[in-house]
Amino acid sequence: QVLFALNQTLLQHESLRAGSLQAPYTTEDLIKHYNCGDLNAVIFNHDTSQVPNFINTTLPPHEQVTAQEIDSYFRQELIYKRNERMGRRVMALLRENTDKSFFFAFGAGHFLGNNTVIDILRQAGFEVEHTPPGQPI
């Protein structure tokens, strides 16, 4: 699976560089939506955020299964479990220090798909507020 993932990533980058494949969004798009707090944008959507994108309908069926397994693994390990750990850490700090105020900043990866850090905190009953760039806290 590691070799398959590496080969697919390299092929994808070669296709992007050659111009035969278009990225669904640019890094600048990601930064713009993140800075604007537009976390409902398609760029952060569960179905379109493949991290990395191994799903390719031109692959033979047995390789499509491998691609789906790798995609699921990355989604579970790199997104969901990481967000759960981060959410638990934030909740522990808040619960242990009820007399203090906190400011938390997260990278864009914590807002991809479902089960984001914000989702985890809100499900636990916390109120989460986004502060746009340039706004006083």
JSON list of C-alpha atoms in Angstrom, two decimals:
[
{"chain": "A", "resi": 1, "resn": "GLN", "atom": "CA", "xyz": [0.00, 0.00, 0.00]},
{"chain": "A", "resi": 2, "resn": "VAL", "atom": "CA", "xyz": [2.87, 2.38, 0.75]},
{"chain": "A", "resi": 3, "resn": "LEU", "atom": "CA", "xyz": [4.40, 1.77, -2.68]},
{"chain": "A", "resi": 4, "resn": "PHE", "atom": "CA", "xyz": [1.01, 2.16, -4.34]},
{"chain": "A", "resi": 5, "resn": "ALA", "atom": "CA", "xyz": [0.37, 5.44, -2.49]},
{"chain": "A", "resi": 6, "resn": "LEU", "atom": "CA", "xyz": [3.80, 6.78, -3.37]},
{"chain": "A", "resi": 7, "resn": "ASN", "atom": "CA", "xyz": [3.43, 5.84, -7.05]},
{"chain": "A", "resi": 8, "resn": "GLN", "atom": "CA", "xyz": [-0.05, 7.39, -7.27]},
{"chain": "A", "resi": 9, "resn": "THR", "atom": "CA", "xyz": [1.16, 10.58, -5.61]},
{"chain": "A", "resi": 10, "resn": "LEU", "atom": "CA", "xyz": [4.10, 10.86, -8.00]},
{"chain": "A", "resi": 11, "resn": "LEU", "atom": "CA", "xyz": [1.89, 10.17, -11.04]},
{"chain": "A", "resi": 12, "resn": "GLN", "atom": "CA", "xyz": [-0.58, 12.80, -9.85]},
{"chain": "A", "resi": 13, "resn": "HIS", "atom": "CA", "xyz": [2.17, 15.40, -9.39]},
{"chain": "A", "resi": 14, "resn": "GLU", "atom": "CA", "xyz": [3.64, 14.59, -12.80]},
{"chain": "A", "resi": 15, "resn": "SER", "atom": "CA", "xyz": [0.19, 15.03, -14.39]},
{"chain": "A", "resi": 16, "resn": "LEU", "atom": "CA", "xyz": [-0.33, 18.35, -12.60]},
{"chain": "A", "resi": 17, "resn": "ARG", "atom": "CA", "xyz": [3.08, 19.59, -13.73]},
{"chain": "A", "resi": 18, "resn": "ALA", "atom": "CA", "xyz": [2.47, 18.46, -17.32]},
{"chain": "A", "resi": 19, "resn": "GLY", "atom": "CA", "xyz": [-0.91, 20.21, -17.36]},
{"chain": "A", "resi": 20, "resn": "SER", "atom": "CA", "xyz": [-2.91, 17.07, -18.10]},
{"chain": "A", "resi": 21, "resn": "LEU", "atom": "CA", "xyz": [-4.57, 17.20, -14.69]},
{"chain": "A", "resi": 22, "resn": "GLN", "atom": "CA", "xyz": [-6.11, 20.21, -12.98]},
{"chain": "A", "resi": 23, "resn": "ALA", "atom": "CA", "xyz": [-6.14, 20.52, -9.22]},
{"chain": "A", "resi": 24, "resn": "PRO", "atom": "CA", "xyz": [-9.68, 21.07, -7.89]},
{"chain": "A", "resi": 25, "resn": "TYR", "atom": "CA", "xyz": [-8.38, 24.01, -5.87]},
{"chain": "A", "resi": 26, "resn": "THR", "atom": "CA", "xyz": [-5.15, 25.84, -5.28]},
{"chain": "A", "resi": 27, "resn": "THR", "atom": "CA", "xyz": [-3.27, 26.44, -2.08]},
{"chain": "A", "resi": 28, "resn": "GLU", "atom": "CA", "xyz": [-4.34, 30.07, -2.41]},
{"chain": "A", "resi": 29, "resn": "ASP", "atom": "CA", "xyz": [-8.02, 28.95, -2.50]},
{"chain": "A", "resi": 30, "resn": "LEU", "atom": "CA", "xyz": [-7.50, 26.95, 0.69]},
{"chain": "A", "resi": 31, "resn": "ILE", "atom": "CA", "xyz": [-5.85, 29.92, 2.43]},
{"chain": "A", "resi": 32, "resn": "LYS", "atom": "CA", "xyz": [-8.58, 32.34, 1.30]},
{"chain": "A", "resi": 33, "resn": "HIS", "atom": "CA", "xyz": [-11.45, 30.16, 2.57]},
{"chain": "A", "resi": 34, "resn": "TYR", "atom": "CA", "xyz": [-9.58, 29.38, 5.79]},
{"chain": "A", "resi": 35, "resn": "ASN", "atom": "CA", "xyz": [-8.82, 33.05, 6.50]},
{"chain": "A", "resi": 36, "resn": "CYS", "atom": "CA", "xyz": [-12.41, 34.04, 5.75]},
{"chain": "A", "resi": 37, "resn": "GLY", "atom": "CA", "xyz": [-13.74, 31.39, 8.09]},
{"chain": "A", "resi": 38, "resn": "ASP", "atom": "CA", "xyz": [-15.68, 29.85, 5.20]},
{"chain": "A", "resi": 39, "resn": "LEU", "atom": "CA", "xyz": [-15.35, 26.32, 6.56]},
{"chain": "A", "resi": 40, "resn": "ASN", "atom": "CA", "xyz": [-18.51, 25.18, 4.79]},
{"chain": "A", "resi": 41, "resn": "ALA", "atom": "CA", "xyz": [-16.92, 25.80, 1.38]},
{"chain": "A", "resi": 42, "resn": "VAL", "atom": "CA", "xyz": [-16.65, 22.83, -0.97]},
{"chain": "A", "resi": 43, "resn": "ILE", "atom": "CA", "xyz": [-12.89, 22.90, -0.40]},
{"chain": "A", "resi": 44, "resn": "PHE", "atom": "CA", "xyz": [-13.43, 21.59, 3.14]},
{"chain": "A", "resi": 45, "resn": "ASN", "atom": "CA", "xyz": [-16.24, 19.18, 2.20]},
{"chain": "A", "resi": 46, "resn": "HIS", "atom": "CA", "xyz": [-15.92, 15.53, 3.26]},
{"chain": "A", "resi": 47, "resn": "ASP", "atom": "CA", "xyz": [-16.60, 14.17, -0.22]},
{"chain": "A", "resi": 48, "resn": "THR", "atom": "CA", "xyz": [-14.19, 16.42, -2.08]},
{"chain": "A", "resi": 49, "resn": "SER", "atom": "CA", "xyz": [-11.29, 16.55, 0.36]},
{"chain": "A", "resi": 50, "resn": "GLN", "atom": "CA", "xyz": [-9.21, 13.51, -0.40]},
{"chain": "A", "resi": 51, "resn": "VAL", "atom": "CA", "xyz": [-6.05, 13.74, 1.65]},
{"chain": "A", "resi": 52, "resn": "PRO", "atom": "CA", "xyz": [-4.23, 12.65, -0.42]},
{"chain": "A", "resi": 53, "resn": "ASN", "atom": "CA", "xyz": [-6.38, 11.89, -3.47]},
{"chain": "A", "resi": 54, "resn": "PHE", "atom": "CA", "xyz": [-5.84, 8.24, -4.38]},
{"chain": "A", "resi": 55, "resn": "ILE", "atom": "CA", "xyz": [-9.36, 7.66, -5.70]},
{"chain": "A", "resi": 56, "resn": "ASN", "atom": "CA", "xyz": [-9.04, 7.37, -9.47]},
{"chain": "A", "resi": 57, "resn": "THR", "atom": "CA", "xyz": [-11.73, 5.74, -11.62]},
{"chain": "A", "resi": 58, "resn": "THR", "atom": "CA", "xyz": [-9.21, 4.92, -14.35]},
{"chain": "A", "resi": 59, "resn": "LEU", "atom": "CA", "xyz": [-7.45, 2.42, -12.08]},
{"chain": "A", "resi": 60, "resn": "PRO", "atom": "CA", "xyz": [-8.11, -1.30, -12.47]},
{"chain": "A", "resi": 61, "resn": "PRO", "atom": "CA", "xyz": [-10.74, -2.59, -9.98]},
{"chain": "A", "resi": 62, "resn": "HIS", "atom": "CA", "xyz": [-8.21, -4.21, -7.62]},
{"chain": "A", "resi": 63, "resn": "GLU", "atom": "CA", "xyz": [-6.21, -0.97, -7.47]},
{"chain": "A", "resi": 64, "resn": "GLN", "atom": "CA", "xyz": [-9.40, 1.05, -6.87]},
{"chain": "A", "resi": 65, "resn": "VAL", "atom": "CA", "xyz": [-9.99, -1.09, -3.77]},
{"chain": "A", "resi": 66, "resn": "THR", "atom": "CA", "xyz": [-6.43, -0.38, -2.60]},
{"chain": "A", "resi": 67, "resn": "ALA", "atom": "CA", "xyz": [-6.91, 3.34, -3.28]},
{"chain": "A", "resi": 68, "resn": "GLN", "atom": "CA", "xyz": [-10.14, 3.38, -1.25]},
{"chain": "A", "resi": 69, "resn": "GLU", "atom": "CA", "xyz": [-8.47, 1.54, 1.65]},
{"chain": "A", "resi": 70, "resn": "ILE", "atom": "CA", "xyz": [-5.60, 4.03, 1.70]},
{"chain": "A", "resi": 71, "resn": "ASP", "atom": "CA", "xyz": [-7.97, 7.01, 1.46]},
{"chain": "A", "resi": 72, "resn": "SER", "atom": "CA", "xyz": [-10.04, 5.66, 4.36]},
{"chain": "A", "resi": 73, "resn": "TYR", "atom": "CA", "xyz": [-6.91, 5.04, 6.41]},
{"chain": "A", "resi": 74, "resn": "PHE", "atom": "CA", "xyz": [-5.59, 8.57, 5.85]},
{"chain": "A", "resi": 75, "resn": "ARG", "atom": "CA", "xyz": [-8.98, 10.11, 6.61]},
{"chain": "A", "resi": 76, "resn": "GLN", "atom": "CA", "xyz": [-9.33, 8.11, 9.83]},
{"chain": "A", "resi": 77, "resn": "GLU", "atom": "CA", "xyz": [-5.73, 8.43, 11.07]},
{"chain": "A", "resi": 78, "resn": "LEU", "atom": "CA", "xyz": [-4.68, 11.85, 9.80]},
{"chain": "A", "resi": 79, "resn": "ILE", "atom": "CA", "xyz": [-7.93, 13.72, 10.15]},
{"chain": "A", "resi": 80, "resn": "TYR", "atom": "CA", "xyz": [-10.49, 12.14, 12.49]},
{"chain": "A", "resi": 81, "resn": "LYS", "atom": "CA", "xyz": [-8.22, 10.69, 15.20]},
{"chain": "A", "resi": 82, "resn": "ARG", "atom": "CA", "xyz": [-5.99, 13.76, 15.18]},
{"chain": "A", "resi": 83, "resn": "ASN", "atom": "CA", "xyz": [-9.01, 16.03, 15.57]},
{"chain": "A", "resi": 84, "resn": "GLU", "atom": "CA", "xyz": [-10.34, 13.90, 18.42]},
{"chain": "A", "resi": 85, "resn": "ARG", "atom": "CA", "xyz": [-6.98, 14.13, 20.22]},
{"chain": "A", "resi": 86, "resn": "MET", "atom": "CA", "xyz": [-6.84, 17.89, 19.66]},
{"chain": "A", "resi": 87, "resn": "GLY", "atom": "CA", "xyz": [-10.45, 18.31, 20.80]},
{"chain": "A", "resi": 88, "resn": "ARG", "atom": "CA", "xyz": [-9.80, 16.32, 24.00]},
{"chain": "A", "resi": 89, "resn": "ARG", "atom": "CA", "xyz": [-6.72, 18.46, 24.75]},
{"chain": "A", "resi": 90, "resn": "VAL", "atom": "CA", "xyz": [-8.68, 21.67, 24.27]},
{"chain": "A", "resi": 91, "resn": "MET", "atom": "CA", "xyz": [-11.55, 20.41, 26.44]},
{"chain": "A", "resi": 92, "resn": "ALA", "atom": "CA", "xyz": [-9.15, 19.34, 29.20]},
{"chain": "A", "resi": 93, "resn": "LEU", "atom": "CA", "xyz": [-7.54, 22.79, 29.27]},
{"chain": "A", "resi": 94, "resn": "LEU", "atom": "CA", "xyz": [-10.93, 24.52, 29.37]},
{"chain": "A", "resi": 95, "resn": "ARG", "atom": "CA", "xyz": [-12.33, 22.26, 32.10]},
{"chain": "A", "resi": 96, "resn": "GLU", "atom": "CA", "xyz": [-9.19, 22.47, 34.26]},
{"chain": "A", "resi": 97, "resn": "ASN", "atom": "CA", "xyz": [-8.98, 26.26, 33.98]},
{"chain": "A", "resi": 98, "resn": "THR", "atom": "CA", "xyz": [-12.54, 27.59, 34.16]},
{"chain": "A", "resi": 99, "resn": "ASP", "atom": "CA", "xyz": [-11.30, 30.95, 35.43]},
{"chain": "A", "resi": 100, "resn": "LYS", "atom": "CA", "xyz": [-9.13, 31.60, 32.35]},
{"chain": "A", "resi": 101, "resn": "SER", "atom": "CA", "xyz": [-9.78, 32.65, 28.77]},
{"chain": "A", "resi": 102, "resn": "PHE", "atom": "CA", "xyz": [-8.13, 30.87, 25.89]},
{"chain": "A", "resi": 103, "resn": "PHE", "atom": "CA", "xyz": [-7.37, 31.54, 22.26]},
{"chain": "A", "resi": 104, "resn": "PHE", "atom": "CA", "xyz": [-6.84, 28.50, 20.03]},
{"chain": "A", "resi": 105, "resn": "ALA", "atom": "CA", "xyz": [-5.56, 28.60, 16.46]},
{"chain": "A", "resi": 106, "resn": "PHE", "atom": "CA", "xyz": [-5.74, 25.55, 14.21]},
{"chain": "A", "resi": 107, "resn": "GLY", "atom": "CA", "xyz": [-4.35, 24.74, 10.80]},
{"chain": "A", "resi": 108, "resn": "ALA", "atom": "CA", "xyz": [-6.69, 24.19, 7.86]},
{"chain": "A", "resi": 109, "resn": "GLY", "atom": "CA", "xyz": [-6.32, 20.40, 8.12]},
{"chain": "A", "resi": 110, "resn": "HIS", "atom": "CA", "xyz": [-8.35, 20.44, 11.32]},
{"chain": "A", "resi": 111, "resn": "PHE", "atom": "CA", "xyz": [-11.39, 21.67, 9.36]},
{"chain": "A", "resi": 112, "resn": "LEU", "atom": "CA", "xyz": [-11.48, 19.08, 6.56]},
{"chain": "A", "resi": 113, "resn": "GLY", "atom": "CA", "xyz": [-14.58, 16.93, 6.27]},
{"chain": "A", "resi": 114, "resn": "ASN", "atom": "CA", "xyz": [-16.72, 15.79, 9.16]},
{"chain": "A", "resi": 115, "resn": "ASN", "atom": "CA", "xyz": [-15.59, 15.47, 12.78]},
{"chain": "A", "resi": 116, "resn": "THR", "atom": "CA", "xyz": [-13.57, 18.67, 12.77]},
{"chain": "A", "resi": 117, "resn": "VAL", "atom": "CA", "xyz": [-12.17, 20.05, 16.01]},
{"chain": "A", "resi": 118, "resn": "ILE", "atom": "CA", "xyz": [-15.07, 22.50, 16.01]},
{"chain": "A", "resi": 119, "resn": "ASP", "atom": "CA", "xyz": [-17.60, 19.65, 15.57]},
{"chain": "A", "resi": 120, "resn": "ILE", "atom": "CA", "xyz": [-16.05, 17.74, 18.46]},
{"chain": "A", "resi": 121, "resn": "LEU", "atom": "CA", "xyz": [-16.10, 20.76, 20.78]},
{"chain": "A", "resi": 122, "resn": "ARG", "atom": "CA", "xyz": [-19.66, 21.74, 19.87]},
{"chain": "A", "resi": 123, "resn": "GLN", "atom": "CA", "xyz": [-20.88, 18.17, 20.37]},
{"chain": "A", "resi": 124, "resn": "ALA", "atom": "CA", "xyz": [-19.40, 18.34, 23.87]},
{"chain": "A", "resi": 125, "resn": "GLY", "atom": "CA", "xyz": [-21.44, 21.51, 24.53]},
{"chain": "A", "resi": 126, "resn": "PHE", "atom": "CA", "xyz": [-18.78, 24.16, 24.03]},
{"chain": "A", "resi": 127, "resn": "GLU", "atom": "CA", "xyz": [-19.48, 27.41, 22.21]},
{"chain": "A", "resi": 128, "resn": "VAL", "atom": "CA", "xyz": [-16.97, 28.05, 19.44]},
{"chain": "A", "resi": 129, "resn": "GLU", "atom": "CA", "xyz": [-16.57, 31.43, 17.78]},
{"chain": "A", "resi": 130, "resn": "HIS", "atom": "CA", "xyz": [-14.53, 32.22, 14.66]},
{"chain": "A", "resi": 131, "resn": "THR", "atom": "CA", "xyz": [-12.54, 35.44, 14.68]},
{"chain": "A", "resi": 132, "resn": "PRO", "atom": "CA", "xyz": [-11.81, 36.69, 11.14]},
{"chain": "A", "resi": 133, "resn": "PRO", "atom": "CA", "xyz": [-8.40, 38.18, 10.33]},
{"chain": "A", "resi": 134, "resn": "GLY", "atom": "CA", "xyz": [-8.02, 41.77, 11.43]},
{"chain": "A", "resi": 135, "resn": "GLN", "atom": "CA", "xyz": [-10.81, 41.57, 14.01]},
{"chain": "A", "resi": 136, "resn": "PRO", "atom": "CA", "xyz": [-10.09, 42.31, 17.67]},
{"chain": "A", "resi": 137, "resn": "ILE", "atom": "CA", "xyz": [-10.43, 39.43, 20.07]}
]
